[in-house]
CHARMM-style PDB file with segment names, atoms N, HN, CA, C and O in Angstrom:
ATOM      1  N   UNK     1      15.877 153.837  96.017  1.00  0.00      PROA
ATOM      2  CA  UNK     1      14.556 153.423  95.566  1.00  0.00      PROA
ATOM      3  C   UNK     1      13.583 153.664  96.689  1.00  0.00      PROA
ATOM      4  O   UNK     1      12.452 154.042  96.381  1.00  0.00      PROA
ATOM      5  N   UNK     2      13.884 153.493  97.920  1.00  0.00      PROA
ATOM      6  HN  UNK     2      14.802 153.187  98.170  1.00  0.00      PROA
ATOM      7  CA  UNK     2      13.024 153.783  99.051  1.00  0.00      PROA
ATOM      8  C   UNK     2      12.651 155.216  99.134  1.00  0.00      PROA
ATOM      9  O   UNK     2      11.510 155.553  99.448  1.00  0.00      PROA
ATOM     10  N   UNK     3      13.633 156.103  98.847  1.00  0.00      PROA
ATOM     11  HN  UNK     3      14.560 155.829  98.592  1.00  0.00      PROA
ATOM     12  CA  UNK     3      13.400 157.558  98.876  1.00  0.00      PROA
ATOM     13  C   UNK     3      12.374 157.941  97.836  1.00  0.00      PROA
ATOM     14  O   UNK     3      11.584 158.854  98.076  1.00  0.00      PROA
ATOM     15  N   UNK     4      12.350 157.312  96.742  1.00  0.00      PROA
ATOM     16  HN  UNK     4      12.991 156.569  96.547  1.00  0.00      PROA
ATOM     17  CA  UNK     4      11.310 157.640  95.717  1.00  0.00      PROA
ATOM     18  C   UNK     4       9.970 157.333  96.187  1.00  0.00      PROA
ATOM     19  O   UNK     4       9.051 158.121  95.963  1.00  0.00      PROA
ATOM     20  N   UNK     5       9.775 156.169  96.870  1.00  0.00      PROA
ATOM     21  HN  UNK     5      10.521 155.529  97.052  1.00  0.00      PROA
ATOM     22  CA  UNK     5       8.502 155.806  97.433  1.00  0.00      PROA
ATOM     23  C   UNK     5       8.006 156.785  98.506  1.00  0.00      PROA
ATOM     24  O   UNK     5       6.827 157.131  98.584  1.00  0.00      PROA
ATOM     25  N   UNK     6       8.951 157.200  99.307  1.00  0.00      PROA
ATOM     26  HN  UNK     6       9.909 156.919  99.244  1.00  0.00      PROA
ATOM     27  CA  UNK     6       8.631 158.159 100.349  1.00  0.00      PROA
ATOM     28  C   UNK     6       8.168 159.494  99.761  1.00  0.00      PROA
ATOM     29  O   UNK     6       7.195 160.079 100.236  1.00  0.00      PROA
ATOM     30  N   UNK     7       8.865 159.976  98.726  1.00  0.00      PROA
ATOM     31  HN  UNK     7       9.656 159.501  98.339  1.00  0.00      PROA
ATOM     32  CA  UNK     7       8.493 161.281  98.057  1.00  0.00      PROA
ATOM     33  C   UNK     7       7.211 161.124  97.420  1.00  0.00      PROA
ATOM     34  O   UNK     7       6.386 162.033  97.517  1.00  0.00      PROA
ATOM     35  N   UNK     8       6.934 160.002  96.735  1.00  0.00      PROA
ATOM     36  HN  UNK     8       7.605 159.264  96.655  1.00  0.00      PROA
ATOM     37  CA  UNK     8       5.665 159.788  95.994  1.00  0.00      PROA
ATOM     38  C   UNK     8       4.509 159.740  96.997  1.00  0.00      PROA
ATOM     39  O   UNK     8       3.454 160.326  96.755  1.00  0.00      PROA
ATOM     40  N   UNK     9       4.705 159.040  98.125  1.00  0.00      PROA
ATOM     41  HN  UNK     9       5.562 158.563  98.321  1.00  0.00      PROA
ATOM     42  CA  UNK     9       3.653 158.923  99.177  1.00  0.00      PROA
ATOM     43  C   UNK     9       3.375 160.316  99.758  1.00  0.00      PROA
ATOM     44  O   UNK     9       2.217 160.637 100.026  1.00  0.00      PROA
ATOM     45  N   UNK    10       4.420 161.167  99.962  1.00  0.00      PROA
ATOM     46  HN  UNK    10       5.360 160.906  99.744  1.00  0.00      PROA
ATOM     47  CA  UNK    10       4.170 162.483 100.543  1.00  0.00      PROA
ATOM     48  C   UNK    10       3.378 163.322  99.532  1.00  0.00      PROA
ATOM     49  O   UNK    10       2.474 164.062  99.921  1.00  0.00      PROA
ATOM     50  N   UNK    11       3.701 163.215  98.263  1.00  0.00      PROA
ATOM     51  HN  UNK    11       4.435 162.614  97.947  1.00  0.00      PROA
ATOM     52  CA  UNK    11       2.980 163.983  97.185  1.00  0.00      PROA
ATOM     53  C   UNK    11       1.559 163.495  97.126  1.00  0.00      PROA
ATOM     54  O   UNK    11       0.636 164.308  97.096  1.00  0.00      PROA
ATOM     55  N   UNK    12       1.344 162.173  97.108  1.00  0.00      PROA
ATOM     56  HN  UNK    12       2.094 161.512  97.133  1.00  0.00      PROA
ATOM     57  CA  UNK    12      -0.127 161.667  97.029  1.00  0.00      PROA
ATOM     58  C   UNK    12      -0.826 162.095  98.279  1.00  0.00      PROA
ATOM     59  O   UNK    12      -1.962 162.553  98.158  1.00  0.00      PROA
ATOM     60  N   UNK    13      -0.290 162.002  99.452  1.00  0.00      PROA
ATOM     61  HN  UNK    13       0.632 161.630  99.550  1.00  0.00      PROA
ATOM     62  CA  UNK    13      -0.961 162.403 100.716  1.00  0.00      PROA
ATOM     63  C   UNK    13      -1.290 163.875 100.674  1.00  0.00      PROA
ATOM     64  O   UNK    13      -2.395 164.259 101.056  1.00  0.00      PROA
ATOM     65  N   UNK    14      -0.411 164.683 100.242  1.00  0.00      PROA
ATOM     66  HN  UNK    14       0.487 164.370  99.931  1.00  0.00      PROA
ATOM     67  CA  UNK    14      -0.674 166.102 100.187  1.00  0.00      PROA
ATOM     68  C   UNK    14      -1.750 166.407  99.234  1.00  0.00      PROA
ATOM     69  O   UNK    14      -2.606 167.226  99.567  1.00  0.00      PROA
ATOM     70  N   UNK    15      -1.799 165.816  98.043  1.00  0.00      PROA
ATOM     71  HN  UNK    15      -1.103 165.151  97.773  1.00  0.00      PROA
ATOM     72  CA  UNK    15      -2.850 166.072  97.065  1.00  0.00      PROA
ATOM     73  C   UNK    15      -4.212 165.475  97.578  1.00  0.00      PROA
ATOM     74  O   UNK    15      -5.261 166.084  97.369  1.00  0.00      PROA
ATOM     75  N   UNK    16      -4.187 164.343  98.214  1.00  0.00      PROA
ATOM     76  HN  UNK    16      -3.335 163.848  98.384  1.00  0.00      PROA
ATOM     77  CA  UNK    16      -5.514 163.890  98.810  1.00  0.00      PROA
ATOM     78  C   UNK    16      -6.007 164.762  99.891  1.00  0.00      PROA
ATOM     79  O   UNK    16      -7.215 164.987  99.966  1.00  0.00      PROA
ATOM     80  N   UNK    17      -5.146 165.290 100.767  1.00  0.00      PROA
ATOM     81  HN  UNK    17      -4.165 165.107 100.706  1.00  0.00      PROA
ATOM     82  CA  UNK    17      -5.615 166.168 101.792  1.00  0.00      PROA
ATOM     83  C   UNK    17      -6.094 167.467 101.244  1.00  0.00      PROA
ATOM     84  O   UNK    17      -7.071 168.004 101.766  1.00  0.00      PROA
ATOM     85  N   UNK    18      -5.469 168.027 100.209  1.00  0.00      PROA
ATOM     86  HN  UNK    18      -4.676 167.591  99.786  1.00  0.00      PROA
ATOM     87  CA  UNK    18      -5.958 169.273  99.553  1.00  0.00      PROA
ATOM     88  C   UNK    18      -7.313 169.019  98.951  1.00  0.00      PROA
ATOM     89  O   UNK    18      -8.234 169.822  99.096  1.00  0.00      PROA
ATOM     90  N   UNK    19      -7.433 167.881  98.264  1.00  0.00      PROA
ATOM     91  HN  UNK    19      -6.685 167.228  98.146  1.00  0.00      PROA
ATOM     92  CA  UNK    19      -8.814 167.619  97.607  1.00  0.00      PROA
ATOM     93  C   UNK    19      -9.836 167.414  98.697  1.00  0.00      PROA
ATOM     94  O   UNK    19     -10.972 167.868  98.558  1.00  0.00      PROA
ATOM     95  N   UNK    20      -9.487 166.765  99.750  1.00  0.00      PROA
ATOM     96  HN  UNK    20      -8.565 166.396  99.864  1.00  0.00      PROA
ATOM     97  CA  UNK    20     -10.490 166.616 100.828  1.00  0.00      PROA
ATOM     98  C   UNK    20     -10.895 167.886 101.474  1.00  0.00      PROA
ATOM     99  O   UNK    20     -12.062 168.079 101.815  1.00  0.00      PROA
ATOM    100  N   UNK    21      -9.938 168.769 101.651  1.00  0.00      PROA
ATOM    101  HN  UNK    21      -8.990 168.612 101.374  1.00  0.00      PROA
ATOM    102  CA  UNK    21     -10.218 170.055 102.204  1.00  0.00      PROA
ATOM    103  C   UNK    21     -11.164 170.865 101.299  1.00  0.00      PROA
ATOM    104  O   UNK    21     -12.105 171.491 101.788  1.00  0.00      PROA
ATOM    105  N   UNK    22     -10.920 170.849 100.024  1.00  0.00      PROA
ATOM    106  HN  UNK    22     -10.157 170.340  99.627  1.00  0.00      PROA
ATOM    107  CA  UNK    22     -11.730 171.542  99.064  1.00  0.00      PROA
ATOM    108  C   UNK    22     -13.121 170.965  99.030  1.00  0.00      PROA
ATOM    109  O   UNK    22     -14.076 171.741  98.990  1.00  0.00      PROA
ATOM    110  N   UNK    23     -13.300 169.713  99.043  1.00  0.00      PROA
ATOM    111  HN  UNK    23     -12.524 169.083  99.076  1.00  0.00      PROA
ATOM    112  CA  UNK    23     -14.583 169.021  99.047  1.00  0.00      PROA
ATOM    113  C   UNK    23     -15.299 169.322 100.294  1.00  0.00      PROA
ATOM    114  O   UNK    23     -16.514 169.504 100.224  1.00  0.00      PROA
ATOM    115  N   UNK    24     -14.705 169.395 101.413  1.00  0.00      PROA
ATOM    116  HN  UNK    24     -13.718 169.247 101.471  1.00  0.00      PROA
ATOM    117  CA  UNK    24     -15.334 169.810 102.703  1.00  0.00      PROA
ATOM    118  C   UNK    24     -15.866 171.140 102.657  1.00  0.00      PROA
ATOM    119  O   UNK    24     -16.953 171.402 103.171  1.00  0.00      PROA
ATOM    120  N   UNK    25     -15.142 172.021 102.053  1.00  0.00      PROA
ATOM    121  HN  UNK    25     -14.259 171.809 101.635  1.00  0.00      PROA
ATOM    122  CA  UNK    25     -15.493 173.487 101.907  1.00  0.00      PROA
ATOM    123  C   UNK    25     -16.720 173.586 100.995  1.00  0.00      PROA
ATOM    124  O   UNK    25     -17.617 174.397 101.228  1.00  0.00      PROA
ATOM    125  N   UNK    26     -16.742 172.785 100.001  1.00  0.00      PROA
ATOM    126  HN  UNK    26     -16.013 172.126  99.812  1.00  0.00      PROA
ATOM    127  CA  UNK    26     -17.900 172.766  98.937  1.00  0.00      PROA
ATOM    128  C   UNK    26     -19.116 172.375  99.674  1.00  0.00      PROA
ATOM    129  O   UNK    26     -20.123 173.082  99.645  1.00  0.00      PROA
ATOM    130  N   UNK    27     -19.049 171.198 100.379  1.00  0.00      PROA
ATOM    131  HN  UNK    27     -18.231 170.623 100.404  1.00  0.00      PROA
ATOM    132  CA  UNK    27     -20.303 170.646 100.959  1.00  0.00      PROA
ATOM    133  C   UNK    27     -20.683 171.495 102.244  1.00  0.00      PROA
ATOM    134  O   UNK    27     -21.849 171.525 102.637  1.00  0.00      PROA
ATOM    135  N   UNK    28     -19.714 172.150 102.857  1.00  0.00      PROA
ATOM    136  HN  UNK    28     -18.766 172.126 102.538  1.00  0.00      PROA
ATOM    137  CA  UNK    28     -20.045 172.994 104.023  1.00  0.00      PROA
ATOM    138  C   UNK    28     -20.804 174.263 103.556  1.00  0.00      PROA
ATOM    139  O   UNK    28     -21.702 174.728 104.257  1.00  0.00      PROA
ATOM    140  N   UNK    29     -20.473 174.788 102.453  1.00  0.00      PROA
ATOM    141  HN  UNK    29     -19.743 174.410 101.883  1.00  0.00      PROA
ATOM    142  CA  UNK    29     -21.074 176.033 101.955  1.00  0.00      PROA
ATOM    143  C   UNK    29     -22.027 175.879 100.770  1.00  0.00      PROA
ATOM    144  O   UNK    29     -22.247 176.823 100.011  1.00  0.00      PROA
ATOM    145  N   UNK    30     -22.576 174.703 100.624  1.00  0.00      PROA
ATOM    146  HN  UNK    30     -22.397 173.936 101.239  1.00  0.00      PROA
ATOM    147  CA  UNK    30     -23.426 174.466  99.440  1.00  0.00      PROA
ATOM    148  C   UNK    30     -24.735 175.257  99.408  1.00  0.00      PROA
ATOM    149  O   UNK    30     -25.275 175.494  98.328  1.00  0.00      PROA
ATOM    150  N   UNK    31     -25.260 175.674 100.577  1.00  0.00      PROA
ATOM    151  HN  UNK    31     -24.820 175.481 101.454  1.00  0.00      PROA
ATOM    152  CA  UNK    31     -26.465 176.432 100.690  1.00  0.00      PROA
ATOM    153  C   UNK    31     -26.161 177.912 100.564  1.00  0.00      PROA
ATOM    154  O   UNK    31     -27.098 178.679 100.344  1.00  0.00      PROA
ATOM    155  N   UNK    32     -24.980 178.354 100.681  1.00  0.00      PROA
ATOM    156  HN  UNK    32     -24.219 177.731 100.859  1.00  0.00      PROA
ATOM    157  CA  UNK    32     -24.587 179.722 100.683  1.00  0.00      PROA
ATOM    158  C   UNK    32     -24.271 180.112  99.179  1.00  0.00      PROA
ATOM    159  O   UNK    32     -23.239 179.698  98.649  1.00  0.00      PROA
ATOM    160  N   UNK    33     -25.146 180.891  98.517  1.00  0.00      PROA
ATOM    161  HN  UNK    33     -25.984 181.227  98.947  1.00  0.00      PROA
ATOM    162  CA  UNK    33     -24.920 181.168  97.175  1.00  0.00      PROA
ATOM    163  C   UNK    33     -23.845 182.229  96.953  1.00  0.00      PROA
ATOM    164  O   UNK    33     -23.347 182.366  95.835  1.00  0.00      PROA
ATOM    165  N   UNK    34     -23.478 182.977  97.981  1.00  0.00      PROA
ATOM    166  HN  UNK    34     -23.882 182.866  98.889  1.00  0.00      PROA
ATOM    167  CA  UNK    34     -22.463 184.033  97.850  1.00  0.00      PROA
ATOM    168  C   UNK    34     -21.147 183.566  98.513  1.00  0.00      PROA
ATOM    169  O   UNK    34     -20.408 184.398  99.039  1.00  0.00      PROA
ATOM    170  N   UNK    35     -20.862 182.342  98.499  1.00  0.00      PROA
ATOM    171  HN  UNK    35     -21.462 181.666  98.071  1.00  0.00      PROA
ATOM    172  CA  UNK    35     -19.584 181.847  99.064  1.00  0.00      PROA
ATOM    173  C   UNK    35     -18.399 182.462  98.378  1.00  0.00      PROA
ATOM    174  O   UNK    35     -18.211 182.298  97.172  1.00  0.00      PROA
ATOM    175  N   UNK    36     -17.600 183.170  99.141  1.00  0.00      PROA
ATOM    176  HN  UNK    36     -17.753 183.303 100.120  1.00  0.00      PROA
ATOM    177  CA  UNK    36     -16.399 183.866  98.576  1.00  0.00      PROA
ATOM    178  C   UNK    36     -16.674 185.177  97.995  1.00  0.00      PROA
ATOM    179  O   UNK    36     -15.739 185.771  97.457  1.00  0.00      PROA
ATOM    180  N   UNK    37     -17.901 185.735  98.034  1.00  0.00      PROA
ATOM    181  HN  UNK    37     -18.661 185.252  98.471  1.00  0.00      PROA
ATOM    182  CA  UNK    37     -18.247 186.960  97.480  1.00  0.00      PROA
ATOM    183  C   UNK    37     -17.891 188.090  98.511  1.00  0.00      PROA
ATOM    184  O   UNK    37     -18.020 187.910  99.722  1.00  0.00      PROA
ATOM    185  N   UNK    38     -17.438 189.258  97.969  1.00  0.00      PROA
ATOM    186  HN  UNK    38     -17.333 189.404  96.985  1.00  0.00      PROA
ATOM    187  CA  UNK    38     -17.136 190.314  98.878  1.00  0.00      PROA
ATOM    188  C   UNK    38     -18.102 191.498  98.731  1.00  0.00      PROA
ATOM    189  O   UNK    38     -17.747 192.663  98.906  1.00  0.00      PROA
ATOM    190  N   UNK    39     -19.371 191.115  98.391  1.00  0.00      PROA
ATOM    191  HN  UNK    39     -19.659 190.168  98.249  1.00  0.00      PROA
ATOM    192  CA  UNK    39     -20.377 192.130  98.321  1.00  0.00      PROA
ATOM    193  C   UNK    39     -20.560 192.645  96.985  1.00  0.00      PROA
ATOM    194  O   UNK    39     -20.255 193.809  96.725  1.00  0.00      PROA
ATOM    195  N   UNK    40     -21.066 191.814  96.067  1.00  0.00      PROA
ATOM    196  HN  UNK    40     -21.314 190.868  96.279  1.00  0.00      PROA
ATOM    197  CA  UNK    40     -21.289 192.215  94.645  1.00  0.00      PROA
ATOM    198  C   UNK    40     -22.707 192.556  94.379  1.00  0.00      PROA
ATOM    199  O   UNK    40     -23.560 192.470  95.262  1.00  0.00      PROA
ATOM    200  N   UNK    41     -22.968 192.943  93.168  1.00  0.00      PROA
ATOM    201  HN  UNK    41     -22.275 193.013  92.450  1.00  0.00      PROA
ATOM    202  CA  UNK    41     -24.334 193.335  92.779  1.00  0.00      PROA
ATOM    203  C   UNK    41     -25.265 192.181  92.669  1.00  0.00      PROA
ATOM    204  O   UNK    41     -26.472 192.373  92.812  1.00  0.00      PROA
ATOM    205  N   UNK    42     -24.760 190.921  92.408  1.00  0.00      PROA
ATOM    206  HN  UNK    42     -23.779 190.765  92.292  1.00  0.00      PROA
ATOM    207  CA  UNK    42     -25.539 189.741  92.362  1.00  0.00      PROA
ATOM    208  C   UNK    42     -26.165 189.541  93.796  1.00  0.00      PROA
ATOM    209  O   UNK    42     -27.352 189.241  93.919  1.00  0.00      PROA
ATOM    210  N   UNK    43     -25.388 189.704  94.798  1.00  0.00      PROA
ATOM    211  HN  UNK    43     -24.423 189.948  94.699  1.00  0.00      PROA
ATOM    212  CA  UNK    43     -25.912 189.582  96.197  1.00  0.00      PROA
ATOM    213  C   UNK    43     -26.990 190.506  96.454  1.00  0.00      PROA
ATOM    214  O   UNK    43     -27.993 190.127  97.059  1.00  0.00      PROA
ATOM    215  N   UNK    44     -26.850 191.769  96.011  1.00  0.00      PROA
ATOM    216  HN  UNK    44     -26.036 192.076  95.519  1.00  0.00      PROA
ATOM    217  CA  UNK    44     -27.949 192.755  96.203  1.00  0.00      PROA
ATOM    218  C   UNK    44     -29.233 192.328  95.435  1.00  0.00      PROA
ATOM    219  O   UNK    44     -30.340 192.504  95.945  1.00  0.00      PROA
ATOM    220  N   UNK    45     -29.085 191.779  94.235  1.00  0.00      PROA
ATOM    221  HN  UNK    45     -28.186 191.635  93.821  1.00  0.00      PROA
ATOM    222  CA  UNK    45     -30.216 191.303  93.489  1.00  0.00      PROA
ATOM    223  C   UNK    45     -30.897 190.135  94.172  1.00  0.00      PROA
ATOM    224  O   UNK    45     -32.124 190.043  94.220  1.00  0.00      PROA
ATOM    225  N   UNK    46     -30.060 189.232  94.707  1.00  0.00      PROA
ATOM    226  HN  UNK    46     -29.064 189.307  94.668  1.00  0.00      PROA
ATOM    227  CA  UNK    46     -30.673 188.137  95.432  1.00  0.00      PROA
ATOM    228  C   UNK    46     -31.391 188.527  96.671  1.00  0.00      PROA
ATOM    229  O   UNK    46     -32.388 187.888  97.008  1.00  0.00      PROA
ATOM    230  N   UNK    47     -30.942 189.572  97.406  1.00  0.00      PROA
ATOM    231  HN  UNK    47     -30.132 190.091  97.132  1.00  0.00      PROA
ATOM    232  CA  UNK    47     -31.603 190.032  98.596  1.00  0.00      PROA
ATOM    233  C   UNK    47     -32.819 190.717  98.246  1.00  0.00      PROA
ATOM    234  O   UNK    47     -33.743 190.658  99.057  1.00  0.00      PROA
ATOM    235  N   UNK    48     -32.984 191.400  97.105  1.00  0.00      PROA
ATOM    236  HN  UNK    48     -32.233 191.448  96.446  1.00  0.00      PROA
ATOM    237  CA  UNK    48     -34.182 192.090  96.690  1.00  0.00      PROA
ATOM    238  C   UNK    48     -35.320 191.180  96.232  1.00  0.00      PROA
ATOM    239  O   UNK    48     -36.478 191.596  96.195  1.00  0.00      PROA
ATOM    240  N   UNK    49     -35.000 189.989  95.899  1.00  0.00      PROA
ATOM    241  HN  UNK    49     -34.059 189.651  95.930  1.00  0.00      PROA
ATOM    242  CA  UNK    49     -36.034 189.007  95.508  1.00  0.00      PROA
ATOM    243  C   UNK    49     -36.902 188.683  96.660  1.00  0.00      PROA
ATOM    244  O   UNK    49     -36.433 188.560  97.791  1.00  0.00      PROA
ATOM    245  N   UNK    50     -38.187 188.538  96.387  1.00  0.00      PROA
ATOM    246  HN  UNK    50     -38.568 188.637  95.468  1.00  0.00      PROA
ATOM    247  CA  UNK    50     -39.120 188.094  97.458  1.00  0.00      PROA
ATOM    248  C   UNK    50     -39.220 186.566  97.427  1.00  0.00      PROA
ATOM    249  O   UNK    50     -39.841 185.987  96.536  1.00  0.00      PROA
ATOM    250  N   UNK    51     -38.613 185.948  98.393  1.00  0.00      PROA
ATOM    251  HN  UNK    51     -38.109 186.418  99.117  1.00  0.00      PROA
ATOM    252  CA  UNK    51     -38.616 184.498  98.447  1.00  0.00      PROA
ATOM    253  C   UNK    51     -39.401 184.147  99.701  1.00  0.00      PROA
ATOM    254  O   UNK    51     -38.976 184.415 100.824  1.00  0.00      PROA
ATOM    255  N   UNK    52     -40.527 183.556  99.481  1.00  0.00      PROA
ATOM    256  HN  UNK    52     -40.873 183.338  98.569  1.00  0.00      PROA
ATOM    257  CA  UNK    52     -41.383 183.105 100.606  1.00  0.00      PROA
ATOM    258  C   UNK    52     -41.323 181.620 100.763  1.00  0.00      PROA
ATOM    259  O   UNK    52     -41.431 180.890  99.778  1.00  0.00      PROA
ATOM    260  N   UNK    53     -41.149 181.138 101.995  1.00  0.00      PROA
ATOM    261  HN  UNK    53     -41.061 181.731 102.796  1.00  0.00      PROA
ATOM    262  CA  UNK    53     -41.053 179.751 102.325  1.00  0.00      PROA
ATOM    263  C   UNK    53     -39.719 179.111 102.114  1.00  0.00      PROA
ATOM    264  O   UNK    53     -39.558 177.909 102.325  1.00  0.00      PROA
ATOM    265  N   UNK    54     -38.725 179.925 101.684  1.00  0.00      PROA
ATOM    266  HN  UNK    54     -38.856 180.901 101.512  1.00  0.00      PROA
ATOM    267  CA  UNK    54     -37.376 179.449 101.451  1.00  0.00      PROA
ATOM    268  C   UNK    54     -36.402 180.305 102.255  1.00  0.00      PROA
ATOM    269  O   UNK    54     -36.690 181.440 102.635  1.00  0.00      PROA
ATOM    270  N   UNK    55     -35.244 179.712 102.493  1.00  0.00      PROA
ATOM    271  HN  UNK    55     -35.010 178.790 102.185  1.00  0.00      PROA
ATOM    272  CA  UNK    55     -34.223 180.388 103.225  1.00  0.00      PROA
ATOM    273  C   UNK    55     -33.590 181.398 102.295  1.00  0.00      PROA
ATOM    274  O   UNK    55     -33.225 181.065 101.168  1.00  0.00      PROA
ATOM    275  N   UNK    56     -33.457 182.633 102.758  1.00  0.00      PROA
ATOM    276  HN  UNK    56     -33.754 182.904 103.674  1.00  0.00      PROA
ATOM    277  CA  UNK    56     -32.797 183.681 101.898  1.00  0.00      PROA
ATOM    278  C   UNK    56     -31.288 183.362 101.884  1.00  0.00      PROA
ATOM    279  O   UNK    56     -30.729 182.882 102.870  1.00  0.00      PROA
ATOM    280  N   UNK    57     -30.698 183.624 100.820  1.00  0.00      PROA
ATOM    281  HN  UNK    57     -31.153 184.014 100.019  1.00  0.00      PROA
ATOM    282  CA  UNK    57     -29.189 183.383 100.672  1.00  0.00      PROA
ATOM    283  C   UNK    57     -28.461 184.376 101.603  1.00  0.00      PROA
ATOM    284  O   UNK    57     -28.851 185.539 101.712  1.00  0.00      PROA
ATOM    285  N   UNK    58     -27.481 183.931 102.218  1.00  0.00      PROA
ATOM    286  HN  UNK    58     -27.165 182.987 102.129  1.00  0.00      PROA
ATOM    287  CA  UNK    58     -26.669 184.880 103.098  1.00  0.00      PROA
ATOM    288  C   UNK    58     -25.278 184.932 102.507  1.00  0.00      PROA
ATOM    289  O   UNK    58     -24.753 183.989 101.915  1.00  0.00      PROA
ATOM    290  N   UNK    59     -24.710 186.147 102.721  1.00  0.00      PROA
ATOM    291  HN  UNK    59     -25.136 186.914 103.202  1.00  0.00      PROA
ATOM    292  CA  UNK    59     -23.374 186.353 102.274  1.00  0.00      PROA
ATOM    293  C   UNK    59     -22.619 186.883 103.509  1.00  0.00      PROA
ATOM    294  O   UNK    59     -22.930 187.947 104.046  1.00  0.00      PROA
ATOM    295  N   UNK    60     -21.588 186.074 103.948  1.00  0.00      PROA
ATOM    296  HN  UNK    60     -21.336 185.210 103.512  1.00  0.00      PROA
ATOM    297  CA  UNK    60     -20.857 186.461 105.119  1.00  0.00      PROA
ATOM    298  C   UNK    60     -19.790 187.506 104.882  1.00  0.00      PROA
ATOM    299  O   UNK    60     -19.304 188.138 105.820  1.00  0.00      PROA
ATOM    300  N   UNK    61     -19.434 187.681 103.633  1.00  0.00      PROA
ATOM    301  HN  UNK    61     -19.829 187.167 102.872  1.00  0.00      PROA
ATOM    302  CA  UNK    61     -18.384 188.632 103.325  1.00  0.00      PROA
ATOM    303  C   UNK    61     -18.978 190.011 102.840  1.00  0.00      PROA
ATOM    304  O   UNK    61     -18.212 190.825 102.324  1.00  0.00      PROA
ATOM    305  N   UNK    62     -20.201 190.275 102.976  1.00  0.00      PROA
ATOM    306  HN  UNK    62     -20.824 189.614 103.395  1.00  0.00      PROA
ATOM    307  CA  UNK    62     -20.840 191.474 102.545  1.00  0.00      PROA
ATOM    308  C   UNK    62     -20.252 192.667 103.342  1.00  0.00      PROA
ATOM    309  O   UNK    62     -20.098 192.628 104.563  1.00  0.00      PROA
ATOM    310  N   UNK    63     -19.941 193.707 102.580  1.00  0.00      PROA
ATOM    311  HN  UNK    63     -20.065 193.738 101.588  1.00  0.00      PROA
ATOM    312  CA  UNK    63     -19.336 194.847 103.246  1.00  0.00      PROA
ATOM    313  C   UNK    63     -20.356 195.686 103.918  1.00  0.00      PROA
ATOM    314  OT1 UNK    63     -20.016 196.697 104.532  1.00  0.00      PROA
TER     315      UNK     63
END
């Protein structure tokens, strides 16, 4: 019976840490519109737009 509680607590802890990691990544990159992009045409269209007074979106994975 004790082993079942240990296994359940390990599974719950692993799932909570995974969810926490994903939430951290979402909040960390919320201003980056190209998060995870490897240089697509949407990034090129965003860069062509004339945006005055606002921060231009950046893509760290652009080729």
